[in-house]
Each structure stands twice: as C-alpha cells, then as structure tokens.
Coordinates of C-alpha atoms in Angstrom, one line a residue:
Chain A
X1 CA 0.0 0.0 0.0
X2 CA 2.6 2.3 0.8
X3 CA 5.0 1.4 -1.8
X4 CA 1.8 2.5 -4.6
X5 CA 0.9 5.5 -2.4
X6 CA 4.8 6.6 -2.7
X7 CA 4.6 5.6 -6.5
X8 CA 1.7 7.4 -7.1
X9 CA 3.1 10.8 -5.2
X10 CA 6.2 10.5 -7.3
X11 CA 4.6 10.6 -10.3
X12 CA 3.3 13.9 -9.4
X13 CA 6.6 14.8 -7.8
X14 CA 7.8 14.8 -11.2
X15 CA 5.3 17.2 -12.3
X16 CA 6.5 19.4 -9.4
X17 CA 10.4 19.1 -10.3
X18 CA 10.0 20.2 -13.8
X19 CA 7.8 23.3 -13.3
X20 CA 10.6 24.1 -10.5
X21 CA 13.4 23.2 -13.0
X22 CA 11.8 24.8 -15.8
X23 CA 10.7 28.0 -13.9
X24 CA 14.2 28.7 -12.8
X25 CA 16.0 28.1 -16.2
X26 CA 13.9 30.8 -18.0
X27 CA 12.7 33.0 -14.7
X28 CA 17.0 33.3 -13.5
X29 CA 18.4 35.3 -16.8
X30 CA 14.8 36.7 -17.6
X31 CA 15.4 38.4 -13.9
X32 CA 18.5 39.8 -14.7
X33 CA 17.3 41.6 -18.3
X34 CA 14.2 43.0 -15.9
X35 CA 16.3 44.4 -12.9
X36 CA 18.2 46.0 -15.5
X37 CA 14.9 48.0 -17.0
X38 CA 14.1 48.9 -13.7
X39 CA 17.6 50.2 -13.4
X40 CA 17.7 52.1 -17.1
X41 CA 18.1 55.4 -17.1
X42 CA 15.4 55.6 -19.4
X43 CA 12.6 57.2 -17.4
X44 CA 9.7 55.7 -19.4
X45 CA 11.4 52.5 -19.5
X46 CA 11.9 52.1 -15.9
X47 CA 8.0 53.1 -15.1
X48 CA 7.2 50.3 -17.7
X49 CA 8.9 47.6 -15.4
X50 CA 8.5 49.0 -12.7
X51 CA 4.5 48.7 -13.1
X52 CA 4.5 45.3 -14.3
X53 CA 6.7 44.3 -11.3
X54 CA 4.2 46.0 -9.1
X55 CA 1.2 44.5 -10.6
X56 CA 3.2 40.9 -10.8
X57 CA 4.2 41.5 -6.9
X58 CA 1.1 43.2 -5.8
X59 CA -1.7 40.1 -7.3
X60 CA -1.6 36.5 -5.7
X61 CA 0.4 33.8 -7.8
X62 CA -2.7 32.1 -7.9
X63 CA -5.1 34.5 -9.4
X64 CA -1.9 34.9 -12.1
X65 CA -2.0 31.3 -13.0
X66 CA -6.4 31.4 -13.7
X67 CA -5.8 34.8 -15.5
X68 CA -2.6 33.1 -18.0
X69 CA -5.0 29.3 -18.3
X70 CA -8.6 30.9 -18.7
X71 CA -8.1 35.0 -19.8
X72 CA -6.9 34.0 -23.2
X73 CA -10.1 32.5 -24.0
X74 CA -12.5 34.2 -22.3
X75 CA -11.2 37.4 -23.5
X76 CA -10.0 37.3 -26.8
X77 CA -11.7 33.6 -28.3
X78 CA -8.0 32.4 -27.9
X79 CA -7.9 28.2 -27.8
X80 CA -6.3 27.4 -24.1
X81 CA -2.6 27.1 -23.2
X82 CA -1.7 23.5 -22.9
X83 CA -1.9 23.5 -18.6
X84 CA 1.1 23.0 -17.8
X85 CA 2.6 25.7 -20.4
X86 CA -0.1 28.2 -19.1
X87 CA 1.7 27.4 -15.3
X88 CA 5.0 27.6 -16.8
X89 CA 4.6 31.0 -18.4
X90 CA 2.9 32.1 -15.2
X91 CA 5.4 31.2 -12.8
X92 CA 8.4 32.3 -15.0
X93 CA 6.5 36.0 -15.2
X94 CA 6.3 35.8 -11.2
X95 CA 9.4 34.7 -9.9
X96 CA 11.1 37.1 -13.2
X97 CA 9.8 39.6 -11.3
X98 CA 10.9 38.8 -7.8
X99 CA 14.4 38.2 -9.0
X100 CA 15.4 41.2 -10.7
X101 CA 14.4 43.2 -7.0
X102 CA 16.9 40.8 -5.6
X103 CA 19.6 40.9 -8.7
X104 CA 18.6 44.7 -8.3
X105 CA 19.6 45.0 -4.5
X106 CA 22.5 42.6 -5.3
X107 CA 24.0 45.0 -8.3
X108 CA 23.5 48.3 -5.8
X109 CA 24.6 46.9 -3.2
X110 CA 27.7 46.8 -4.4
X111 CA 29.9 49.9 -3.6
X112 CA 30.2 52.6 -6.2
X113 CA 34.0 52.5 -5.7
X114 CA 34.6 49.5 -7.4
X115 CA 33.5 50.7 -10.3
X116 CA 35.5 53.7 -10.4
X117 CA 38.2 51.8 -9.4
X118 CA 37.7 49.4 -12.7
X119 CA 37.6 52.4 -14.3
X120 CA 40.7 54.8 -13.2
X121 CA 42.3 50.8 -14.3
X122 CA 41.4 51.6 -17.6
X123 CA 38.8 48.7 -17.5
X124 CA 36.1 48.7 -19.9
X125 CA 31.8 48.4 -18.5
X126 CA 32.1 44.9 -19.4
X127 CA 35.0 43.8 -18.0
X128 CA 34.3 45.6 -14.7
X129 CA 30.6 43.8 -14.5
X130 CA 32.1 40.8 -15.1
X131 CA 35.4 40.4 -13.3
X132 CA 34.7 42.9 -10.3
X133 CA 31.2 43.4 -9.6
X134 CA 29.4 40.1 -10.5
X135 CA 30.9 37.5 -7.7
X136 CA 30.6 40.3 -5.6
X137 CA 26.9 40.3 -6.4
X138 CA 26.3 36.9 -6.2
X139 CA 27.9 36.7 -2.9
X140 CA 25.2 39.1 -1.9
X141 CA 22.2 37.6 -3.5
X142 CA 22.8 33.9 -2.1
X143 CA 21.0 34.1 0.9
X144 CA 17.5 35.3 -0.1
X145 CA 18.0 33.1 -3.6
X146 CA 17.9 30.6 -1.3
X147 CA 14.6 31.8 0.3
X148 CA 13.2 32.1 -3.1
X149 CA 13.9 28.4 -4.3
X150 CA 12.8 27.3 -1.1
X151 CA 9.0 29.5 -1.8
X152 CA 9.2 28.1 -5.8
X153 CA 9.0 24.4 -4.6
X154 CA 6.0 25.0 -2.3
X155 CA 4.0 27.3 -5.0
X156 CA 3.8 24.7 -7.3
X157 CA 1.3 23.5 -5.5
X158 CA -0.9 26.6 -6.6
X159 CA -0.8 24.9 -10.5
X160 CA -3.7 22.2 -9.0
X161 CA -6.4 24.9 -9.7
X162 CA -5.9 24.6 -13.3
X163 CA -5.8 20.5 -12.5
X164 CA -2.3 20.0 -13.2
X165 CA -1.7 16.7 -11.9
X166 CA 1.5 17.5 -9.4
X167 CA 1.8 16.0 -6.6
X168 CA -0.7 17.5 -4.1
X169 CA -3.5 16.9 -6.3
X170 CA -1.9 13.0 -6.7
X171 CA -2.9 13.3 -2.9
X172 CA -6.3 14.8 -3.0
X173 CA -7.2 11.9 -4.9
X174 CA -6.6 9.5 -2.5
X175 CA -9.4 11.2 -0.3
X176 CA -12.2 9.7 -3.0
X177 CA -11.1 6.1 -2.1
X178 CA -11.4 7.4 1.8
X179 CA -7.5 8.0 2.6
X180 CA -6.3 11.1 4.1
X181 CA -3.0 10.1 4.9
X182 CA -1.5 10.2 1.8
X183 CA -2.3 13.9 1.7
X184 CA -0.2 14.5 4.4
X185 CA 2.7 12.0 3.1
X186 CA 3.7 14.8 0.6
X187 CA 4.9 16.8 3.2
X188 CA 8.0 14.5 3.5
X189 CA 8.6 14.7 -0.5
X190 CA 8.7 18.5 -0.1
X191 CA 11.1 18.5 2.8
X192 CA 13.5 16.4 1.4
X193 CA 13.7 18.3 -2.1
X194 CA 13.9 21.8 0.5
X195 CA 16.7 19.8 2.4
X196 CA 18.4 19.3 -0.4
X197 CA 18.6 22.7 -1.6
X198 CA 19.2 24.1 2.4
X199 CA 22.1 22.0 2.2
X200 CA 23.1 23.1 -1.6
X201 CA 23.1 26.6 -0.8
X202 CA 24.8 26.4 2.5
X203 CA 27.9 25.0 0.6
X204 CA 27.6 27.6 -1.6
X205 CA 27.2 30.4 0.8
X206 CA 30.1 28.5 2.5
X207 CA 32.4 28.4 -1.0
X208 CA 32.2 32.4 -1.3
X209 CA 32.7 33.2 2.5
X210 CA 36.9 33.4 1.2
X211 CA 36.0 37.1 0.4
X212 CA 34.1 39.8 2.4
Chain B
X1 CA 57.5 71.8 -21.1
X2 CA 54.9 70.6 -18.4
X3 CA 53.9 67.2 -17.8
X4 CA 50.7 68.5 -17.2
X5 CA 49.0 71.5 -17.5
X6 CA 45.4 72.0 -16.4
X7 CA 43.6 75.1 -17.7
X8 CA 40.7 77.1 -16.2
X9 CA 39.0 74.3 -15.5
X10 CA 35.4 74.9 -14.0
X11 CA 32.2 72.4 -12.6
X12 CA 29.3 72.7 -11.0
X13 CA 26.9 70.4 -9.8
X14 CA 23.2 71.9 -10.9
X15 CA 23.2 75.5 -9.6
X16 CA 26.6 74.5 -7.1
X17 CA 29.7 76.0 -8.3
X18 CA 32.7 73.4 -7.3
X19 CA 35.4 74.1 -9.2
X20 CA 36.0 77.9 -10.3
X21 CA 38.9 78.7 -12.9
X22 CA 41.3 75.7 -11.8
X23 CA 44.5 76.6 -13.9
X24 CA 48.0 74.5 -12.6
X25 CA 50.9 72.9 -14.4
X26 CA 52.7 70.4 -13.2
X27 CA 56.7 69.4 -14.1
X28 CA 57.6 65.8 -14.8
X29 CA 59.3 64.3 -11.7
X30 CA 57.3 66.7 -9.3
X31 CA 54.6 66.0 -6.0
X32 CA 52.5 68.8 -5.6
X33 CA 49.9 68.7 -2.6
X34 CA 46.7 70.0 -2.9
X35 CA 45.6 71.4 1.1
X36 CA 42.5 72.7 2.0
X37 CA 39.2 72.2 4.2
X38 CA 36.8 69.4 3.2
X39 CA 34.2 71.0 0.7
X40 CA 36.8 73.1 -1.3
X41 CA 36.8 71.0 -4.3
X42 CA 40.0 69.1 -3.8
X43 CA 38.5 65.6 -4.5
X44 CA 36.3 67.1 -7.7
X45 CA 39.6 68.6 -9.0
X46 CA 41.5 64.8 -8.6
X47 CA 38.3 63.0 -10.1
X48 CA 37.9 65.3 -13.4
X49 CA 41.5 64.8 -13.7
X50 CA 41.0 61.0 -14.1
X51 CA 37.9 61.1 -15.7
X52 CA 35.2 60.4 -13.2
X53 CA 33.7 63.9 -13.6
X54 CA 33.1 65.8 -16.5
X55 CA 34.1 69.5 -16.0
X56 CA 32.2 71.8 -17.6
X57 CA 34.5 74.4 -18.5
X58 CA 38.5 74.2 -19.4
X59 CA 40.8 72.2 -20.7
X60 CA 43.7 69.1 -19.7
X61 CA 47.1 68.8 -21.3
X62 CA 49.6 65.7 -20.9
X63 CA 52.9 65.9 -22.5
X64 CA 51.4 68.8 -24.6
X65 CA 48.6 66.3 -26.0
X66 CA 45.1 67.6 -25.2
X67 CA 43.1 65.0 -23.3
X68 CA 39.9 66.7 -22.2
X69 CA 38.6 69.5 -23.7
X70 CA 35.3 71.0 -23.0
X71 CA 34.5 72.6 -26.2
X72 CA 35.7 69.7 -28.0
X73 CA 32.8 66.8 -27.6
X74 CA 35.5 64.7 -29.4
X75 CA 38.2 64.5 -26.7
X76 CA 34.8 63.2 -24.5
X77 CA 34.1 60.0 -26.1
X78 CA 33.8 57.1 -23.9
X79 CA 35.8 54.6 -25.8
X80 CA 38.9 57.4 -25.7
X81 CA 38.6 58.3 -22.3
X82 CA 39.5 54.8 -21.3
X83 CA 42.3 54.9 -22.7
X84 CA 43.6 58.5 -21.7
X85 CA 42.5 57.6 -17.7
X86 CA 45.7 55.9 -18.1
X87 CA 47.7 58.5 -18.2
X88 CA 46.7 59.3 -14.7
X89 CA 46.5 57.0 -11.3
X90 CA 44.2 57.2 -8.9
X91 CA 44.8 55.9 -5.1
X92 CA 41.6 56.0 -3.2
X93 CA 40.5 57.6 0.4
X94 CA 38.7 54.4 1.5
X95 CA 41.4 52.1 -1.4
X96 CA 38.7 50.3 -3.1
X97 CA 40.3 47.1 -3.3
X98 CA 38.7 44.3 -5.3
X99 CA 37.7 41.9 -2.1
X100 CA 37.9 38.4 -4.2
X101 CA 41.0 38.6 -5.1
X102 CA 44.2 38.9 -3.1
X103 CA 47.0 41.2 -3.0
X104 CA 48.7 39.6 -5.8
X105 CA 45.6 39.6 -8.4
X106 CA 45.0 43.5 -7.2
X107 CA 48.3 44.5 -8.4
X108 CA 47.8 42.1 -12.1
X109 CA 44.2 41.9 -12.7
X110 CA 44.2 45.4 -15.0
X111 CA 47.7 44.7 -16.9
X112 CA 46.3 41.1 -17.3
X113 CA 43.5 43.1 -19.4
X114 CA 44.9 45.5 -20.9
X115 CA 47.6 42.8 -22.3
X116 CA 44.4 41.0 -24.2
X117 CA 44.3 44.2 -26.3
X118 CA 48.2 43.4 -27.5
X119 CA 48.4 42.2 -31.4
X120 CA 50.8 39.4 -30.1
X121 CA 49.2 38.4 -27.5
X122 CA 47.6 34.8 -28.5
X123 CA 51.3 34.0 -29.4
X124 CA 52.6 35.2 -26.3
X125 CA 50.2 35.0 -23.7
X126 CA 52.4 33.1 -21.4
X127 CA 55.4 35.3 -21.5
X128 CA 53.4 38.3 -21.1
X129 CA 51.8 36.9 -18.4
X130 CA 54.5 35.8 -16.9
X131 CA 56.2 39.7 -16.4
X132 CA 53.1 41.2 -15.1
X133 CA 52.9 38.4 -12.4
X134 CA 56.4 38.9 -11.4
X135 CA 56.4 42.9 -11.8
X136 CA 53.2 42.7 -9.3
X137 CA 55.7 40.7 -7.0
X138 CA 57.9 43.1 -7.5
X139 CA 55.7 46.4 -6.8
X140 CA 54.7 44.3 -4.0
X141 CA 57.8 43.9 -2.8
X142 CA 58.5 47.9 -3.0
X143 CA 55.5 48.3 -0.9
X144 CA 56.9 46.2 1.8
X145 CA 54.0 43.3 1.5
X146 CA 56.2 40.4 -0.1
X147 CA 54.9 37.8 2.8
X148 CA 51.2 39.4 1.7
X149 CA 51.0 38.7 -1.5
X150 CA 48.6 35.6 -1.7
X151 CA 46.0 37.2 1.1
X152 CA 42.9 38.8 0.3
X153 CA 42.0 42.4 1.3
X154 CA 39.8 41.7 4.3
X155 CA 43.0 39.6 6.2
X156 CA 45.0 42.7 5.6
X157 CA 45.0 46.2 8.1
X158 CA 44.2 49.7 6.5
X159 CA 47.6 50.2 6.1
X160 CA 48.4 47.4 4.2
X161 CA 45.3 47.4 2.0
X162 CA 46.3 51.0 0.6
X163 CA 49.4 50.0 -0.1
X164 CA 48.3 47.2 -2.1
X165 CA 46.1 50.3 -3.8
X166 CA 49.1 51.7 -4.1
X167 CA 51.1 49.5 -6.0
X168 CA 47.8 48.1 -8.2
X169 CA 47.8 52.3 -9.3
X170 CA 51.7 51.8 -9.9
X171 CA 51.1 48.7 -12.1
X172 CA 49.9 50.6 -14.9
X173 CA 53.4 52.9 -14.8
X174 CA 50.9 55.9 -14.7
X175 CA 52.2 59.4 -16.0
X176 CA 50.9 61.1 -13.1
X177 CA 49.8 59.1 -9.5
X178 CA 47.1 61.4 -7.7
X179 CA 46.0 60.3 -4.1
X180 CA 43.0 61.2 -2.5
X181 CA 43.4 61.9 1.2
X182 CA 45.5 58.3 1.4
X183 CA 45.4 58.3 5.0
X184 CA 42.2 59.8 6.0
X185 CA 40.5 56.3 6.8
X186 CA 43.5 55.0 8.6
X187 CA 44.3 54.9 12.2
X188 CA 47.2 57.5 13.2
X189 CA 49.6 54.6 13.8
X190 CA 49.1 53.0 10.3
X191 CA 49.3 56.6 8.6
X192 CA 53.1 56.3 8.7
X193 CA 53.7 53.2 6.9
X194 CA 51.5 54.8 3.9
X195 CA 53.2 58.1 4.2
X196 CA 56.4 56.1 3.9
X197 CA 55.7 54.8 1.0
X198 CA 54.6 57.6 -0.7
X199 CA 57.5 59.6 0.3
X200 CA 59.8 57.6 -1.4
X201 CA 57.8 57.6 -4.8
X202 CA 58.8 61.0 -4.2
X203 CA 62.2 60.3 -3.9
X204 CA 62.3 58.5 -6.7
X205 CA 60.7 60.9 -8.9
X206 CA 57.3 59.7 -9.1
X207 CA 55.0 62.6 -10.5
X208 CA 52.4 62.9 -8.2
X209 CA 48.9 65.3 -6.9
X210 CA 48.6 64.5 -3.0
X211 CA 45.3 65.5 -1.6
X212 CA 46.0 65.6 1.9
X213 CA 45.3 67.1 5.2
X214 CA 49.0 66.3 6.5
X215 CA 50.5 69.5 6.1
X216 CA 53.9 68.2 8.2
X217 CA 54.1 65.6 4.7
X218 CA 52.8 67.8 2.4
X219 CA 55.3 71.0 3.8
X220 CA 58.4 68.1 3.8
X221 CA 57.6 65.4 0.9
X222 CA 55.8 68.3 -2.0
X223 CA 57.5 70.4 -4.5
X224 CA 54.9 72.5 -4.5
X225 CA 51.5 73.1 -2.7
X226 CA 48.0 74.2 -3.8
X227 CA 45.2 75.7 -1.3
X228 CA 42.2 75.5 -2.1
X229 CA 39.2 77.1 -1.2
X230 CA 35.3 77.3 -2.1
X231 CA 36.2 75.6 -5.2
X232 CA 39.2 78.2 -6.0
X233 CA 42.9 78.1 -5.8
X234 CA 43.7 80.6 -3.1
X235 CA 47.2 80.2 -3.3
X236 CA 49.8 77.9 -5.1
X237 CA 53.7 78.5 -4.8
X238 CA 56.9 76.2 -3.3
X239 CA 55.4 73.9 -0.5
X240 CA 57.8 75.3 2.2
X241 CA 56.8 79.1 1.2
X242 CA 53.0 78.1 0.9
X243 CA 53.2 76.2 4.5
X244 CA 55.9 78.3 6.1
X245 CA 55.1 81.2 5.2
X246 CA 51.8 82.0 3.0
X247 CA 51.1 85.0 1.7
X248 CA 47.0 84.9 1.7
X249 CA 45.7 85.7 4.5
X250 CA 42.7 83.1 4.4
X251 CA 45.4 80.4 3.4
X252 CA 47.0 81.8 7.3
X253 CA 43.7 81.1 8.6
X254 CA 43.6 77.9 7.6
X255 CA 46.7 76.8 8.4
X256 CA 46.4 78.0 11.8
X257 CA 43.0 76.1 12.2
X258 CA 45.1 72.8 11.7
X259 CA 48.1 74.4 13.9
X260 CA 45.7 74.1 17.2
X261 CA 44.0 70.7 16.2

C-alpha cells in the first residue's frame, strides 16, 4: 500500500520538479534583463517595469496562474494554453519579477567605488561587470535566492487549480477512495527536495565566504 | 614643457559652483599637494583629472597632447577616455580594493586586461603573463608586502590594504599618481607606513597630486602646494613658502585652524 501510495506521489513529484526546474532556467536570466529595465536610465522605461513588477508583486500567484490558463479564452476567443505551459509562463512571469528586485539589490549593493576603481584601471563596463562586480553580487544575492527556491517548490502546488496533476492533487485523490493520509505524506517529499537545496546553498554560501 | 598642465577648468553640480577657474601645471618628476578644508573641491579637482567627472568648462594637457577638452565633444568619447585615464593614477580615500581577489591579483588583474588588447598576444600570452605576475611581485615587494602577497583584502589592516592600492595604481606605470586623502581612513599609527611609501615615490621621482590634510608631509615630501578654497585656488607656490610662510591671509587662517587641532 505504501510502496503504490509513494509511486503514485512521485509521479506527481515529477510534475512538481520540472515546473521548478523549468521555472528557474527561464525565470533566472529573464530576472537579470528585468532588474536591469528597472535600473535604465530611461525614465519611461523604468516606469514600464516598474509597473508590471508592481502588478506581478502586488496580485496573488494564484489569481496569475487562472488569469494566464482561462483570460486568453475568455477574453479574446484564444484556444487554451496547454496546462502545464499556461503554469510555466505564469510562474516564469512571477518569480522574473521577484528576482530582478533581488539581482537589483545585489547589483546596488555593491559599492560605487569599485566601479570607479575598474575604471581609473582603464577597465572597460564589461570587463568591470564581469570580473569585479558580478561575484561580488552573487555573494550578496545567495541568501534570499535561497529563500526564493525554497517558496518556488511550495508554490507549485498553486498549478492544481488549473488540474495540473502534481503532486498534491496526486494526494487529494486518495481522499475519493477514503484516505487522508497520503495527503499528508507529501509533506515528506517536499522536505527532502527543501533539504536538499538548504544544504546546496549552505555549501555555496560557505564556497564564497573566502572574500568579504 | 609641463607634464601637465590644467587650464581654467570649471564644474558645477546643478546651480553649485565646485570648481571655479582651476588653472595648474605640473613638471615631470614633481609632487604637488593640494591642502584645503573638506568641501573646497579638492576631491572634484583629482576626479575630473582621471575622468570620473566631467568639468564643464577648461581644458587638460599631458605631454602637450590635449586630453579633455570642453569645447571639444571629441576629446569626451567614452571609448577614448578609457584609454587616456591611463595617463593618470588614482589611489583612493577608503582604497577600493577588489575583495575576491588577493593582494597579488589587485596588483595584475588590469595589466592582465589591458595585455588581451596586444596584437601578439595569442602567441605570447604566457610570456606576457608571466612579467606582469612577477612585476606585481615586485611592486609588492617595493610596498613592503612580499609575505602578503597571496592574502585577500579583508585579512589585511588599512595600512596594508592601501598599499596594495598603491602598487595596483603603480602597475599601470601611470604618468601622473594622484592620491586622494590616502590616510584619511587609517588609524594615526598606520598613517606612517603609507606616508612612507609615498614619500619615497617622491624620492624616486614619481609625479604625483597629494590631496592631503598632513600639512607636516605635504610641507616636507611636496614640491609645490595648492590651497584650495570654495572651489578656488587661493594660493599655489613652493610647498615650504606656501606652508611656512603663506602670503593669503585666508590660506594663514587655515593653516592655523590645523596648527591648534
């Protein structure tokens, strides 16, 4: 019973890994190009992304995900997203958003004077972003990364109102055949995949602490 | 002929007037001081000279060779100015060391660089390499830091972390080394190790611009001294003259300000 229970969860565990995975490979460099529009030094530029991460920040994840699955349709005639695509495109939009605030507090954080002292070097902008500044960011946007991976593999969950099958809703329908427990058994997948990445990002905080 | 000359050079920040009619030459070979209370422009003056600010008004001369020109949008280019900051070397107040790399990789990461841009260097990489790692020793050396070499800024004291500034600003044999109040972030007892060094660049015939509010080093290690105030030069002349015995009366006042403190 247990051994089909677990099979069952995983299945939907999958689910939950690739929207995760997927989220982050598009929602990580799409952060970056967005923290630097809300950075430009083009005034209607910067209101433009600055709005849509307002509006992005400011609506729950779950309202986002019925508005990319059903508005389509319902407002312009449009044939649906495949499911899982519409939660894909959702949660890349979201977490975009969140990460170019942190890339953005990450890139200002670091003190003006390294850049001016790239440039009395005779460094060019690129050189100086990438062999001065960048680590120096990263270093400071490892910690509440980690808080944000940690948040991306519990909103998943959210995708079950548009019935994608991950692995909560795997759980829910074990209530129809009258068991609750196996509900409650996803906690343990979720804690193990968070351990995993506590631990991950630990070693990495730990690999950067040679520099302050 | 001067190794620099700097002509009426003017900024102002909005509506703020911070530089008014700066106009100094400077001979190969020279230190000149620049003294004055905090506000006067002394810092704005250093960064339009490498570039960080744009003055508004006047005009910058190396070796005769116009470098910054107001009128002319030409000399303003970014992809020129890059190459004509190296002309001058700048040692920060609070030394802006890079913190992920050590001592060593301070002193080589910008020759390393600027090497890339050589038309043999594919073919020669190694070699090249090679001299700037051991001429970074070497400056290193100079600066007293041989046993530091492989540590990174935040195991090293004040003291030793501006002279690593020091000899990273060096490794770009810089026509003209400007320092911006070197010592003001140090402790008093690690001043004199950095003022040690600096004097003997002056011994050795470094050209340098000292912004600095140790008139003792500035009266004893400068050819010549500047005073600024409010954004104009008050009075420039010999540093023992200007120190010793200055001729402006609000230059006397200043002086004497420091004389009680």
């Amino acid at each position: 019973m247990l051994m089909s229970v677990t099979l069952t969860l995983l299945e939907g565990f999958v689910v939950t890994l690739e929207l995760f995975l997927l989220t982050l490979l598009f929602a990580l460099p799409l952060g970056l190009v967005i923290s630097f529009g809300s950075m430009s030094r083009c005034t209607p530029l910067r209101a433009v992304v600055k709005t849509i991460v307002w509006i992005v920040r400011g609506t729950p994840l779950m309202l986002q995900i019925m508005v990319v699955f059903y508005g389509p349709g319902l407002m312009f005639g449009l044939p649906l997203l495949p499911r899982f695509t519409a939660a894909v495109v959702t949660f890349v939009i979201n977490y975009a958003c969140y990460f170019s605030e942190i890339y953005r507090g990450g890139i200002q954080g670091v003190p003006a004077g390294q850049q001016e002292a790239g440039l009395v070097l005779g460094m060019t902008r690129s050189q100086i972003f990438f062999k001065v500044t960048l680590l120096q960011v990263i270093k400071r946007i490892v910690p509440p990364m980690g808080n944000e991976f940690i948040t991306l593999v519990k909103d998943t969950a959210l995708v079950r109102v548009i019935s994608v099958y991950e692995i909560i809703w795997m759980g829910e329908s074990f209530i129809k055949k009258g068991m609750i427990w196996p509900l409650f058994y996803t906690a343990v997948f979720y804690l193990v995949a968070n351990g995993i990445l506590t631990l991950l990002f630990g070693w990495f905080e730990k690999k950067l602490n040679y520099f302050k | 002929m001067p190794i620099l000359d700097v002509q009426h050079i003017e900024k102002h920040f909005g509506s703020t007037r911070v530089l008014e009619d700066i106009s100094f030459s400077l001979e190969k070979g020279q230190a000149l001081a620049i003294i004055g209370s905090s506000g006067s422009g002394k810092t704005t003056l250093l960064r339009c000279l490498n570039f960080l600010e744009t003055p508004n008004q006047g005009r910058i001369l190396v070796n005769g060779e116009t470098l910054f020109d107001a009128e002319d949008p030409a000399t303003q280019r970014e992809s020129e100015v890059r190459k004509k900051r190296l002309h001058f070397g700048l040692v920060f107040q609070s030394f802006n060391l890079f913190p992920q790399y050590t001592a060593l990789e301070n002193v080589t990461l910008a020759p390393k660089l600027l090497a890339q841009e050589n038309p043999d260097f594919k073919t020669r990489k190694k070699e090249i390499f090679d001299g700037i790692q051991s001429e970074g020793r070497e400056l290193l050396a100079k600066m007293g830091l041989s046993d530091r070499a492989d540590h990174y800024p935040h195991q090293l004291s004040g003291g030793q972390q501006q002279r690593v500034a020091i000899a990273r600003a060096l490794a770009l044999k810089p026509d003209i080394l400007c320092f911006d109040e070197p010592t003001s972030a140090l402790d008093p007892e690690l001043t004199g190790e950095v003022l040690k060094v600096i004097r003997s660049l002056a011994e050795q015939k470094t050209t340098m611009i000292i912004v600095t509010h140790e008139m003792a080093f500035a009266r004893d290690v400068a050819d010549q001294v500047i005073f600024m105030d409010e954004g104009v030069i008050v009075e420039q002349g010999a540093a023992r003259q200007v120190i010793e015995n200055p001729r402006e009366e609000r230059t006397r006042q200043f002086l004497s300000r420091y004389a009680e403190n």
